[in-house]
PDB file of C-alpha atoms in Angstrom:
ATOM      1  CA  VAL A 572     143.348  87.864 200.954  1.00 42.00           C
ATOM      2  CA  VAL A 573     146.354  86.761 198.898  1.00 46.00           C
ATOM      3  CA  ALA A 574     145.210  88.797 195.887  1.00 50.00           C
ATOM      4  CA  ALA A 575     144.708  91.877 198.067  1.00 49.00           C
ATOM      5  CA  ALA A 576     148.152  91.474 199.610  1.00 52.00           C
ATOM      6  CA  ALA A 577     149.759  90.980 196.200  1.00 53.00           C
ATOM      7  CA  SER A 578     148.128  94.125 194.824  1.00 60.00           C
ATOM      8  CA  ALA A 579     149.562  96.112 197.744  1.00 75.00           C
ATOM      9  CA  PHE A 580     153.067  95.232 196.475  1.00 82.00           C
ATOM     10  CA  PRO A 581     153.028  96.630 192.936  1.00 89.00           C
ATOM     11  CA  ALA A 582     155.769  95.857 190.441  1.00 86.00           C
ATOM     12  CA  PHE A 583     156.961  98.605 188.155  1.00 87.00           C
ATOM     13  CA  SER A 584     156.454  96.264 185.198  1.00 85.00           C
ATOM     14  CA  ASP A 585     152.729  96.016 186.080  1.00 84.00           C
ATOM     15  CA  LEU A 586     152.313  99.582 184.841  1.00 85.00           C
ATOM     16  CA  ALA A 587     153.433  98.587 181.316  1.00 72.00           C
ATOM     17  CA  GLY A 588     154.768 102.036 180.437  1.00 77.00           C
ATOM     18  CA  GLU A 589     151.660 103.882 181.643  1.00 85.00           C
ATOM     19  CA  ALA A 590     151.890 107.210 183.430  1.00 89.00           C
ATOM     20  CA  TYR A 591     151.525 106.887 187.188  1.00 90.00           C
ATOM     21  CA  ASN A 592     151.513 109.038 190.293  1.00 91.00           C
ATOM     22  CA  VAL A 593     153.315 108.265 193.538  1.00 90.00           C
ATOM     23  CA  SER A 594     152.201 110.387 196.469  1.00 93.00           C
ATOM     24  CA  TYR A 595     151.414 109.998 200.150  1.00 92.00           C
ATOM     25  CA  ASP A 596     148.633 110.589 202.609  1.00 92.00           C
ATOM     26  CA  SER A 597     148.612 110.670 206.396  1.00 90.00           C
ATOM     27  CA  ARG A 598     149.183 106.898 206.529  1.00 89.00           C
ATOM     28  CA  ALA A 599     151.236 105.658 203.624  1.00 89.00           C
ATOM     29  CA  LEU A 600     152.622 106.042 200.140  1.00 91.00           C
ATOM     30  CA  THR A 601     150.051 105.847 197.391  1.00 92.00           C
ATOM     31  CA  LEU A 602     150.315 104.693 193.799  1.00 92.00           C
ATOM     32  CA  ASN A 603     147.630 106.152 191.556  1.00 92.00           C
ATOM     33  CA  GLY A 604     145.598 107.013 194.653  1.00 92.00           C
ATOM     34  CA  GLU A 605     145.759 103.531 196.230  1.00 91.00           C
ATOM     35  CA  HIS A 606     147.860 102.598 199.241  1.00 92.00           C
ATOM     36  CA  ALA A 607     150.933 100.698 198.119  1.00 92.00           C
ATOM     37  CA  LEU A 608     153.713  98.912 199.955  1.00 92.00           C
ATOM     38  CA  PHE A 609     157.233  99.307 198.688  1.00 94.00           C
ATOM     39  CA  LEU A 610     159.794  96.873 200.022  1.00 94.00           C
ATOM     40  CA  SER A 611     163.235  98.068 199.051  1.00 95.00           C
ATOM     41  CA  GLY A 612     166.901  97.341 199.326  1.00 96.00           C
ATOM     42  CA  SER A 613     169.786  99.708 198.785  1.00 95.00           C
ATOM     43  CA  VAL A 614     172.170  99.728 195.838  1.00 95.00           C
ATOM     44  CA  HIS A 615     175.226 101.947 195.549  1.00 94.00           C
ATOM     45  CA  PRO A 616     176.202 102.166 191.862  1.00 93.00           C
ATOM     46  CA  PRO A 617     179.785 103.403 192.426  1.00 92.00           C
ATOM     47  CA  ARG A 618     180.493 100.272 194.483  1.00 93.00           C
ATOM     48  CA  GLY A 619     180.080  98.077 191.426  1.00 93.00           C
ATOM     49  CA  THR A 620     180.064  98.343 187.665  1.00 95.00           C
ATOM     50  CA  GLN A 621     177.260  98.532 185.145  1.00 96.00           C
ATOM     51  CA  ALA A 622     177.904  94.836 184.521  1.00 97.00           C
ATOM     52  CA  ASP A 623     176.753  94.173 188.120  1.00 97.00           C
ATOM     53  CA  TRP A 624     173.470  96.060 187.960  1.00 97.00           C
ATOM     54  CA  ASP A 625     171.269  93.458 186.265  1.00 97.00           C
ATOM     55  CA  SER A 626     172.411  90.842 188.774  1.00 97.00           C
ATOM     56  CA  TRP A 627     171.703  93.198 191.686  1.00 97.00           C
ATOM     57  CA  PHE A 628     168.212  93.837 190.369  1.00 97.00           C
ATOM     58  CA  ALA A 629     167.521  90.157 189.700  1.00 97.00           C
ATOM     59  CA  HIS A 630     168.528  89.333 193.286  1.00 97.00           C
ATOM     60  CA  ALA A 631     166.256  92.100 194.563  1.00 97.00           C
ATOM     61  CA  VAL A 632     163.280  90.702 192.634  1.00 96.00           C
ATOM     62  CA  ASP A 633     164.123  87.107 193.636  1.00 96.00           C
ATOM     63  CA  ASN A 634     164.046  88.225 197.269  1.00 95.00           C
ATOM     64  CA  GLY A 635     160.609  89.810 196.978  1.00 94.00           C
ATOM     65  CA  LEU A 636     161.582  93.463 196.641  1.00 96.00           C
ATOM     66  CA  ASN A 637     159.623  95.812 194.411  1.00 96.00           C
ATOM     67  CA  MET A 638     161.900  98.842 194.821  1.00 96.00           C
ATOM     68  CA  VAL A 639     165.555  99.725 195.098  1.00 97.00           C
ATOM     69  CA  GLN A 640     166.786 102.841 196.796  1.00 96.00           C
ATOM     70  CA  VAL A 641     169.801 104.431 195.175  1.00 95.00           C
ATOM     71  CA  TYR A 642     172.091 106.826 196.993  1.00 93.00           C
ATOM     72  CA  VAL A 643     173.474 109.556 194.750  1.00 95.00           C
ATOM     73  CA  PHE A 644     176.937 110.339 196.084  1.00 95.00           C
ATOM     74  CA  TRP A 645     177.577 114.016 195.425  1.00 94.00           C
ATOM     75  CA  ASN A 646     181.363 113.676 195.752  1.00 94.00           C
ATOM     76  CA  TYR A 647     181.354 110.904 193.144  1.00 95.00           C
ATOM     77  CA  HIS A 648     179.400 112.889 190.568  1.00 96.00           C
ATOM     78  CA  GLU A 649     181.004 116.302 191.216  1.00 96.00           C
ATOM     79  CA  GLU A 650     184.527 115.658 192.461  1.00 96.00           C
ATOM     80  CA  VAL A 651     185.575 119.005 190.989  1.00 97.00           C
ATOM     81  CA  GLU A 652     183.188 121.925 191.406  1.00 96.00           C
ATOM     82  CA  GLY A 653     181.017 122.377 188.331  1.00 96.00           C
ATOM     83  CA  GLU A 654     182.339 119.244 186.567  1.00 97.00           C
ATOM     84  CA  TYR A 655     179.701 116.501 186.610  1.00 97.00           C
ATOM     85  CA  ASP A 656     180.330 112.847 185.834  1.00 97.00           C
ATOM     86  CA  PHE A 657     177.286 110.721 185.080  1.00 97.00           C
ATOM     87  CA  ALA A 658     179.076 108.148 182.906  1.00 97.00           C
ATOM     88  CA  GLY A 659     179.762 104.472 183.570  1.00 96.00           C
ATOM     89  CA  ARG A 660     179.069 103.616 187.214  1.00 95.00           C
ATOM     90  CA  GLY A 661     177.492 107.046 187.612  1.00 96.00           C
ATOM     91  CA  ASP A 662     174.958 106.715 184.781  1.00 97.00           C
ATOM     92  CA  LEU A 663     171.776 107.207 186.779  1.00 97.00           C
ATOM     93  CA  VAL A 664     169.520 107.232 183.717  1.00 97.00           C
ATOM     94  CA  GLU A 665     170.760 103.798 182.648  1.00 98.00           C
ATOM     95  CA  LEU A 666     170.520 102.484 186.205  1.00 97.00           C
ATOM     96  CA  VAL A 667     166.884 103.597 186.533  1.00 96.00           C
ATOM     97  CA  ARG A 668     166.056 102.178 183.089  1.00 96.00           C
ATOM     98  CA  ARG A 669     167.502  98.786 183.990  1.00 96.00           C
ATOM     99  CA  ALA A 670     165.802  98.710 187.381  1.00 96.00           C
ATOM    100  CA  GLY A 671     162.475  99.399 185.662  1.00 94.00           C
ATOM    101  CA  LYS A 672     163.141  96.664 183.125  1.00 94.00           C
ATOM    102  CA  ALA A 673     163.629  94.269 186.070  1.00 95.00           C
ATOM    103  CA  GLY A 674     160.228  95.337 187.458  1.00 94.00           C
ATOM    104  CA  LEU A 675     161.539  97.580 190.225  1.00 95.00           C
ATOM    105  CA  PHE A 676     160.569 101.063 191.304  1.00 94.00           C
ATOM    106  CA  VAL A 677     163.470 103.369 192.212  1.00 95.00           C
ATOM    107  CA  ASN A 678     163.743 105.689 195.195  1.00 95.00           C
ATOM    108  CA  LEU A 679     166.532 108.032 194.105  1.00 94.00           C
ATOM    109  CA  ARG A 680     168.127 109.362 197.288  1.00 94.00           C
ATOM    110  CA  ILE A 681     169.925 112.483 196.157  1.00 92.00           C
ATOM    111  CA  GLY A 682     170.968 113.318 199.687  1.00 80.00           C
ATOM    112  CA  PRO A 683     172.877 115.583 199.719  1.00 84.00           C
ATOM    113  CA  TYR A 684     174.372 113.904 202.801  1.00 85.00           C
ATOM    114  CA  VAL A 685     174.414 110.113 202.756  1.00 87.00           C
ATOM    115  CA  CYS A 686     174.868 107.703 205.631  1.00 82.00           C
ATOM    116  CA  ALA A 687     176.387 104.843 203.670  1.00 84.00           C
ATOM    117  CA  GLU A 688     179.920 104.426 204.995  1.00 84.00           C
ATOM    118  CA  TRP A 689     181.094 106.688 202.187  1.00 87.00           C
ATOM    119  CA  SER A 690     183.900 109.229 202.500  1.00 89.00           C
ATOM    120  CA  TYR A 691     182.803 112.609 203.860  1.00 88.00           C
ATOM    121  CA  GLY A 692     179.158 111.515 203.881  1.00 89.00           C
ATOM    122  CA  GLY A 693     179.131 111.813 200.101  1.00 91.00           C
ATOM    123  CA  LEU A 694     179.795 115.548 200.262  1.00 92.00           C
ATOM    124  CA  PRO A 695     182.475 116.961 197.955  1.00 94.00           C
ATOM    125  CA  VAL A 696     185.722 118.009 199.621  1.00 95.00           C
ATOM    126  CA  TRP A 697     185.773 121.252 197.625  1.00 96.00           C
ATOM    127  CA  LEU A 698     182.547 122.308 199.321  1.00 94.00           C
ATOM    128  CA  GLY A 699     184.053 121.888 202.785  1.00 93.00           C
ATOM    129  CA  LEU A 700     186.878 124.236 201.818  1.00 95.00           C
ATOM    130  CA  LYS A 701     184.548 127.138 201.008  1.00 94.00           C
ATOM    131  CA  PRO A 702     184.699 129.957 203.570  1.00 94.00           C
ATOM    132  CA  GLY A 703     181.640 130.126 205.802  1.00 92.00           C
ATOM    133  CA  VAL A 704     180.141 126.800 204.769  1.00 90.00           C
ATOM    134  CA  LYS A 705     178.140 124.951 207.412  1.00 86.00           C
ATOM    135  CA  PHE A 706     176.997 121.500 206.412  1.00 82.00           C
ATOM    136  CA  ARG A 707     173.534 120.111 206.979  1.00 79.00           C
ATOM    137  CA  GLN A 708     171.907 123.367 208.029  1.00 82.00           C
ATOM    138  CA  THR A 709     170.534 126.530 206.498  1.00 84.00           C
ATOM    139  CA  ASN A 710     173.568 128.277 205.084  1.00 85.00           C
ATOM    140  CA  GLY A 711     174.166 130.773 202.274  1.00 89.00           C
ATOM    141  CA  VAL A 712     177.141 128.790 200.953  1.00 89.00           C
ATOM    142  CA  TRP A 713     175.783 125.271 201.315  1.00 86.00           C
ATOM    143  CA  GLN A 714     172.321 125.752 199.872  1.00 88.00           C
ATOM    144  CA  PRO A 715     173.200 127.258 196.451  1.00 91.00           C
ATOM    145  CA  ALA A 716     175.821 124.549 195.843  1.00 92.00           C
ATOM    146  CA  MET A 717     173.345 121.864 196.851  1.00 91.00           C
ATOM    147  CA  GLN A 718     170.662 123.310 194.557  1.00 93.00           C
ATOM    148  CA  LYS A 719     173.067 123.264 191.589  1.00 95.00           C
ATOM    149  CA  PHE A 720     173.828 119.602 192.233  1.00 95.00           C
ATOM    150  CA  PHE A 721     170.148 118.714 192.580  1.00 94.00           C
ATOM    151  CA  GLY A 722     169.531 120.474 189.264  1.00 95.00           C
ATOM    152  CA  ALA A 723     172.294 118.476 187.588  1.00 96.00           C
ATOM    153  CA  VAL A 724     170.775 115.213 188.836  1.00 95.00           C
ATOM    154  CA  VAL A 725     167.139 115.850 188.003  1.00 91.00           C
TER     155      VAL A 725
END
């Protein structure tokens, strides 16, 4: 029973650099076709520095987590329209690399809206000033801007 329970909580490091597939079925998330349980905690990179990240991840592992979820705050990365900042505290590639090194999966929560006690829900102020924009709904102003940001992240 213990071995079965342990295998349901995979560690990223267990994959040893192998390709893997995360998906879902009608019941749960799957990892390489097998049901998997991901126990996660949230980290907000702009609320710390890169020097904090390894400690955050070590605490997550010490507390039995196998995943961290990371909000991507749009207004942090694109404060000015079309000018992206993914350096320092915003270096998502480095953050994901270090989480993996600690044995953690990452659920990158691009948003675009975030509920994390963050100014303007993480949305850039410049977007709210565009004529005709309507947040969080189908809108000809909102959607193209959101798609550009998603493209910059992924």
